[in-house]
Amino acid sequence: MKKYLVTGGAGFIGRNFISYLFKKYDRAVKVINLDKLTYAGNPDNMLEFKDRPEFEFVKGDICDAALVEKIMPGIDIVVNFAAESHVDRSIGSPDDFIKTDIFGAFVLLEAARKNNVEKFIQISTDEVYGSIIKGSFKETDTLEPSSPYSASKAGADRLAYSYFVTFQLPVIITRCSNNFGPFQYPEKLISLFVTNAIENKTLPIYGKGENVRDWIYVLDHCDAIDFLIQAGENGQIYNIGGGNERTNLEITDLILETLNKPAGLKKYVGDRPGHDFRYSVDTEKLRRLGWTPKHEFTEAMEETIEWYNQNSWWWKKIKSGDFLKYYKQQYQTEL
Ligand code: NAD
Ligand code: DAU
């Protein structure tokens, strides 16, 4: 019986990871989810597993050392997803990114060190490398993060590594590309555009829409993390990617075609300041260990779009109140 501390498990990837763990290991795992329930944390995301005896939810902040030290004894595996995760918000108000993404990671690392945890997975991101025009970044490449978000994540990434070198804490760092799938807060490209298109609202494309991201289905990301907990080497960094590079315009057209909506919904808006042109990671190191993504991109996109179609109760609740204020400020228009 392994006991996991998952942080940020009321958010998009964290909740999918907990769901993945229970589906795969059923009663052989215990999971504590420590989540502050920021705007991105959602109790609805835990409905599927909240009543399981193997699950416990603790509402709290990873920056709260007293709380983290209370939870950590007996934990075998820490998976740190908790973060402020949206680049646009990091441009408007970076404070919480610095606090949660860096200081919060430090608090978790300290408590993990004192309690001799078996494994500490720091969920970093491909954004720490910065943009690349041609080719793909290897784990050994220099970090050149360009937004307050990616710079904060780079800080936590390197801090986690320092705990391996200095204290021999069994840390593994993952740098994954852009995720898509169910339960993604509808401020990110795919979740925002799908839900806007369903409601016949415009899709705000930054700049010319030529920026490129490598998309991975969220359950493939979860599967790769689980694989690395079993097979990864301590102190190592692993890139994770789907191998599905698309321009934002290609993603937009795919969403409109799948939903049978008119091209007239596309609306070109001002560009994101410091907008990274392309992310691309070389995943050879992970593939050599024996892992590959299991979901085909177009099929996973169709399933994802269908999920948002079937679960408007979930995103309509979110796209009200504060979200409308955020949208107006971000896009200079009413939703
Ligand atoms: P998300 O914004 O959907 O969820 C973040 C969760 O963290 C929320 O539930 C929020 O309440 C919680 N949280 C925030 N601050 C906290 C704090 N101080 N204490 C406790 N909980 C707190 O994010 P996501 O898209 O699920 O991303 C999860 C992780 O994966 C992040 O670390 C992100 O940097 C990383 N990542 C994301 C992607 C992606 O495409 N979404 C890709 C690579 C890496
Ligand atoms: O690469 C991994 C990263 O992917 C994660 O670390 C981040 O947590 C996650 O938010 C994501 O960052 P991006 O900035 O790449 O994702 P986002 O969905 O915000 O934007 C994807 C692309 O779409 C980017 O080029 C900006 C563009 N975009 C985004 C939004 C929200 C638009 O054109 N219009 C929009 O309204």
Short mmCIF file of N, CA, C and O and ligand atoms in Angstrom, two decimals, residues 7-15 34-42 45 60-63 80-86 99-101 104 122-126 149 153 174-180 183-185 187-188 215 221, ligand 1:
data_model
loop_
_atom_site.label_atom_id
_atom_site.label_comp_id
_atom_site.label_asym_id
_atom_site.label_seq_id
_atom_site.Cartn_x
_atom_site.Cartn_y
_atom_site.Cartn_z
N THR A 7 -0.42 17.26 -4.52
CA THR A 7 -0.80 18.66 -4.28
C THR A 7 -1.43 19.21 -5.56
O THR A 7 -1.06 18.81 -6.66
N GLY A 8 -2.41 20.11 -5.38
CA GLY A 8 -3.08 20.66 -6.56
C GLY A 8 -4.02 19.66 -7.22
O GLY A 8 -4.33 19.77 -8.41
N GLY A 9 -4.51 18.71 -6.44
CA GLY A 9 -5.36 17.64 -6.99
C GLY A 9 -6.81 18.04 -7.20
O GLY A 9 -7.62 17.21 -7.61
N ALA A 10 -7.13 19.32 -6.94
CA ALA A 10 -8.46 19.82 -7.32
C ALA A 10 -8.38 20.62 -8.61
O ALA A 10 -9.35 21.24 -9.05
N GLY A 11 -7.19 20.63 -9.22
CA GLY A 11 -7.01 21.29 -10.52
C GLY A 11 -7.06 20.26 -11.64
O GLY A 11 -7.36 19.07 -11.41
N PHE A 12 -6.73 20.71 -12.82
CA PHE A 12 -6.90 19.90 -14.05
C PHE A 12 -6.06 18.61 -14.04
O PHE A 12 -6.60 17.50 -14.02
N ILE A 13 -4.75 18.74 -14.05
CA ILE A 13 -3.93 17.52 -14.20
C ILE A 13 -3.94 16.71 -12.90
O ILE A 13 -4.02 15.48 -12.93
N GLY A 14 -3.89 17.41 -11.76
CA GLY A 14 -3.86 16.71 -10.47
C GLY A 14 -5.08 15.81 -10.30
O GLY A 14 -4.96 14.67 -9.85
N ARG A 15 -6.26 16.31 -10.66
CA ARG A 15 -7.48 15.49 -10.47
C ARG A 15 -7.48 14.30 -11.45
O ARG A 15 -7.92 13.21 -11.11
N LEU A 34 -3.73 17.79 -1.15
CA LEU A 34 -3.61 19.10 -0.49
C LEU A 34 -3.80 20.18 -1.56
O LEU A 34 -3.00 20.29 -2.49
N ASP A 35 -4.87 20.94 -1.42
CA ASP A 35 -5.18 21.95 -2.43
C ASP A 35 -5.80 23.16 -1.75
O ASP A 35 -6.67 23.03 -0.88
N LYS A 36 -5.35 24.33 -2.16
CA LYS A 36 -5.82 25.58 -1.57
C LYS A 36 -7.20 26.00 -2.09
O LYS A 36 -7.84 26.88 -1.52
N LEU A 37 -7.61 25.36 -3.17
CA LEU A 37 -8.84 25.77 -3.87
C LEU A 37 -8.76 27.25 -4.26
O LEU A 37 -9.57 28.06 -3.81
N THR A 38 -7.79 27.58 -5.07
CA THR A 38 -7.73 28.90 -5.68
C THR A 38 -8.84 28.96 -6.73
O THR A 38 -9.62 28.00 -6.85
N TYR A 39 -8.86 30.00 -7.53
CA TYR A 39 -9.87 30.09 -8.59
C TYR A 39 -9.85 28.84 -9.48
O TYR A 39 -10.87 28.44 -10.04
N ALA A 40 -8.65 28.22 -9.62
CA ALA A 40 -8.50 27.06 -10.52
C ALA A 40 -8.83 25.73 -9.85
O ALA A 40 -9.00 24.72 -10.52
N GLY A 41 -8.90 25.72 -8.53
CA GLY A 41 -9.21 24.49 -7.80
C GLY A 41 -10.73 24.38 -7.65
O GLY A 41 -11.39 25.35 -7.32
N ASN A 42 -11.25 23.19 -7.89
CA ASN A 42 -12.70 23.07 -7.99
C ASN A 42 -13.16 21.78 -7.30
O ASN A 42 -12.78 20.68 -7.72
N ASN A 45 -14.26 18.82 -9.27
CA ASN A 45 -13.25 17.95 -9.91
C ASN A 45 -12.97 16.70 -9.10
O ASN A 45 -12.37 15.76 -9.60
N GLY A 60 -5.84 23.47 1.92
CA GLY A 60 -4.75 24.23 2.53
C GLY A 60 -3.71 24.62 1.50
O GLY A 60 -3.76 24.20 0.34
N ASP A 61 -2.75 25.42 1.99
CA ASP A 61 -1.76 26.05 1.13
C ASP A 61 -0.43 25.29 1.24
O ASP A 61 0.03 25.02 2.37
N ILE A 62 0.20 25.01 0.12
CA ILE A 62 1.51 24.33 0.20
C ILE A 62 2.58 25.24 0.80
O ILE A 62 3.66 24.78 1.17
N CYS A 63 2.28 26.53 0.91
CA CYS A 63 3.25 27.45 1.55
C CYS A 63 3.15 27.41 3.08
O CYS A 63 3.98 28.00 3.77
N ASN A 80 4.03 16.91 -6.79
CA ASN A 80 3.69 18.33 -6.62
C ASN A 80 3.18 18.97 -7.90
O ASN A 80 3.94 19.43 -8.75
N PHE A 81 1.85 19.00 -8.02
CA PHE A 81 1.19 19.68 -9.15
C PHE A 81 0.81 21.11 -8.77
O PHE A 81 0.55 21.92 -9.65
N ALA A 82 0.70 21.40 -7.47
CA ALA A 82 0.13 22.69 -7.06
C ALA A 82 0.97 23.84 -7.62
O ALA A 82 2.18 23.89 -7.44
N ALA A 83 0.29 24.74 -8.30
CA ALA A 83 0.98 25.89 -8.89
C ALA A 83 -0.06 26.88 -9.39
O ALA A 83 -1.21 26.52 -9.64
N GLU A 84 0.36 28.11 -9.52
CA GLU A 84 -0.35 29.04 -10.39
C GLU A 84 0.14 28.66 -11.78
O GLU A 84 1.35 28.60 -12.02
N SER A 85 -0.80 28.40 -12.70
CA SER A 85 -0.39 27.74 -13.94
C SER A 85 -0.65 28.52 -15.23
O SER A 85 -0.28 28.06 -16.31
N HIS A 86 -1.29 29.70 -15.13
CA HIS A 86 -1.69 30.36 -16.39
C HIS A 86 -0.78 31.55 -16.73
O HIS A 86 -0.71 32.53 -15.98
N LYS A 99 5.17 33.03 -4.99
CA LYS A 99 4.90 32.41 -3.68
C LYS A 99 4.65 30.92 -3.83
O LYS A 99 5.34 30.09 -3.24
N THR A 100 3.64 30.57 -4.60
CA THR A 100 3.25 29.15 -4.67
C THR A 100 4.27 28.31 -5.42
O THR A 100 4.71 27.26 -4.94
N ASP A 101 4.64 28.77 -6.61
CA ASP A 101 5.43 27.90 -7.49
C ASP A 101 6.85 27.70 -6.95
O ASP A 101 7.42 26.62 -7.10
N GLY A 104 6.31 27.54 -2.24
CA GLY A 104 5.50 26.36 -1.92
C GLY A 104 6.28 25.07 -2.19
O GLY A 104 6.24 24.12 -1.40
N GLN A 122 8.57 16.44 -8.91
CA GLN A 122 8.31 17.86 -9.14
C GLN A 122 7.79 18.01 -10.57
O GLN A 122 8.49 17.72 -11.54
N ILE A 123 6.52 18.43 -10.68
CA ILE A 123 5.92 18.61 -12.01
C ILE A 123 6.36 19.97 -12.54
O ILE A 123 5.81 21.01 -12.18
N SER A 124 7.37 19.94 -13.38
CA SER A 124 7.85 21.16 -14.01
C SER A 124 7.17 21.28 -15.38
O SER A 124 6.09 20.71 -15.57
N THR A 125 7.75 21.98 -16.30
CA THR A 125 7.08 22.23 -17.58
C THR A 125 8.09 22.43 -18.70
O THR A 125 9.22 22.87 -18.44
N ASP A 126 7.65 22.16 -19.93
CA ASP A 126 8.56 22.41 -21.07
C ASP A 126 8.84 23.91 -21.24
O ASP A 126 9.78 24.30 -21.93
N TYR A 149 5.55 33.14 -15.04
CA TYR A 149 5.13 31.76 -14.76
C TYR A 149 6.29 30.79 -14.98
O TYR A 149 6.67 30.02 -14.08
N LYS A 153 8.49 28.46 -12.37
CA LYS A 153 8.57 27.00 -12.48
C LYS A 153 10.03 26.55 -12.60
O LYS A 153 10.42 25.51 -12.07
N THR A 174 9.85 16.36 -13.95
CA THR A 174 9.26 16.12 -15.27
C THR A 174 8.99 17.46 -15.95
O THR A 174 8.57 18.42 -15.30
N ARG A 175 9.23 17.50 -17.25
CA ARG A 175 8.96 18.72 -18.03
C ARG A 175 8.05 18.34 -19.19
O ARG A 175 8.52 17.86 -20.23
N CYS A 176 6.78 18.56 -18.97
CA CYS A 176 5.78 18.12 -19.96
C CYS A 176 5.33 19.27 -20.85
O CYS A 176 5.39 20.44 -20.47
N SER A 177 4.84 18.89 -22.03
CA SER A 177 4.29 19.87 -22.98
C SER A 177 2.82 20.17 -22.65
O SER A 177 2.30 19.70 -21.63
N ASN A 178 2.13 20.89 -23.53
CA ASN A 178 0.75 21.34 -23.27
C ASN A 178 -0.24 20.19 -23.18
O ASN A 178 -0.36 19.39 -24.11
N ASN A 179 -0.97 20.14 -22.08
CA ASN A 179 -1.98 19.11 -21.86
C ASN A 179 -3.35 19.57 -22.36
O ASN A 179 -3.67 20.76 -22.30
N PHE A 180 -4.17 18.61 -22.78
CA PHE A 180 -5.58 18.88 -23.04
C PHE A 180 -6.38 17.69 -22.55
O PHE A 180 -5.83 16.58 -22.40
N PHE A 183 -11.90 18.49 -17.71
CA PHE A 183 -11.69 19.23 -16.45
C PHE A 183 -10.60 20.30 -16.54
O PHE A 183 -10.06 20.69 -15.50
N GLN A 184 -10.26 20.76 -17.73
CA GLN A 184 -9.26 21.84 -17.82
C GLN A 184 -9.97 23.17 -17.64
O GLN A 184 -10.97 23.46 -18.32
N TYR A 185 -9.47 23.98 -16.72
CA TYR A 185 -10.10 25.27 -16.43
C TYR A 185 -10.23 26.05 -17.75
O TYR A 185 -9.25 26.18 -18.49
N GLU A 187 -9.79 28.63 -19.27
CA GLU A 187 -9.04 29.85 -19.61
C GLU A 187 -7.88 29.50 -20.56
O GLU A 187 -7.21 30.38 -21.06
N LYS A 188 -7.63 28.19 -20.75
CA LYS A 188 -6.53 27.75 -21.60
C LYS A 188 -7.02 27.57 -23.03
O LYS A 188 -8.22 27.42 -23.26
N TRP A 215 0.95 19.14 -28.20
CA TRP A 215 -0.18 18.76 -27.35
C TRP A 215 -0.12 17.30 -26.91
O TRP A 215 0.17 16.42 -27.71
N HIS A 221 -0.07 12.10 -19.96
CA HIS A 221 0.84 12.75 -19.00
C HIS A 221 0.81 11.99 -17.66
O HIS A 221 1.85 11.67 -17.08
P1 NAD B 1 -4.43 24.15 -12.62
O1 NAD B 1 -4.27 25.63 -12.57
O2 NAD B 1 -5.60 23.56 -13.31
O3 NAD B 1 -4.45 23.58 -11.12
C1 NAD B 1 -3.61 24.03 -10.12
C2 NAD B 1 -4.15 23.54 -8.78
O4 NAD B 1 -3.22 23.96 -7.77
C3 NAD B 1 -5.51 24.12 -8.41
O5 NAD B 1 -6.34 23.11 -7.92
C4 NAD B 1 -5.18 25.14 -7.31
O6 NAD B 1 -6.23 25.31 -6.37
C5 NAD B 1 -3.96 24.49 -6.67
N1 NAD B 1 -3.11 25.48 -5.97
C6 NAD B 1 -2.67 26.68 -6.44
N2 NAD B 1 -1.94 27.30 -5.50
C7 NAD B 1 -1.90 26.47 -4.42
C8 NAD B 1 -1.28 26.54 -3.14
N3 NAD B 1 -0.56 27.61 -2.78
N4 NAD B 1 -1.44 25.50 -2.29
C9 NAD B 1 -2.17 24.42 -2.65
N5 NAD B 1 -2.78 24.31 -3.84
C10 NAD B 1 -2.65 25.31 -4.72
O7 NAD B 1 -3.06 23.60 -13.21
P2 NAD B 1 -2.76 22.37 -14.16
O8 NAD B 1 -2.91 22.77 -15.56
O9 NAD B 1 -3.49 21.18 -13.64
O10 NAD B 1 -1.20 22.18 -13.89
C11 NAD B 1 -0.74 21.37 -12.82
C12 NAD B 1 0.77 21.39 -12.78
O11 NAD B 1 1.30 20.90 -14.01
C13 NAD B 1 1.37 22.78 -12.59
O12 NAD B 1 2.48 22.64 -11.75
C14 NAD B 1 1.81 23.18 -13.98
O13 NAD B 1 2.90 24.08 -13.93
C15 NAD B 1 2.22 21.84 -14.56
N6 NAD B 1 2.11 21.70 -16.01
C16 NAD B 1 0.94 22.00 -16.64
C17 NAD B 1 0.82 21.79 -18.01
C18 NAD B 1 -0.47 22.11 -18.74
O14 NAD B 1 -0.50 22.04 -19.95
N7 NAD B 1 -1.56 22.43 -18.05
C19 NAD B 1 1.92 21.29 -18.73
C20 NAD B 1 3.11 21.00 -18.06
C21 NAD B 1 3.18 21.20 -16.69
#
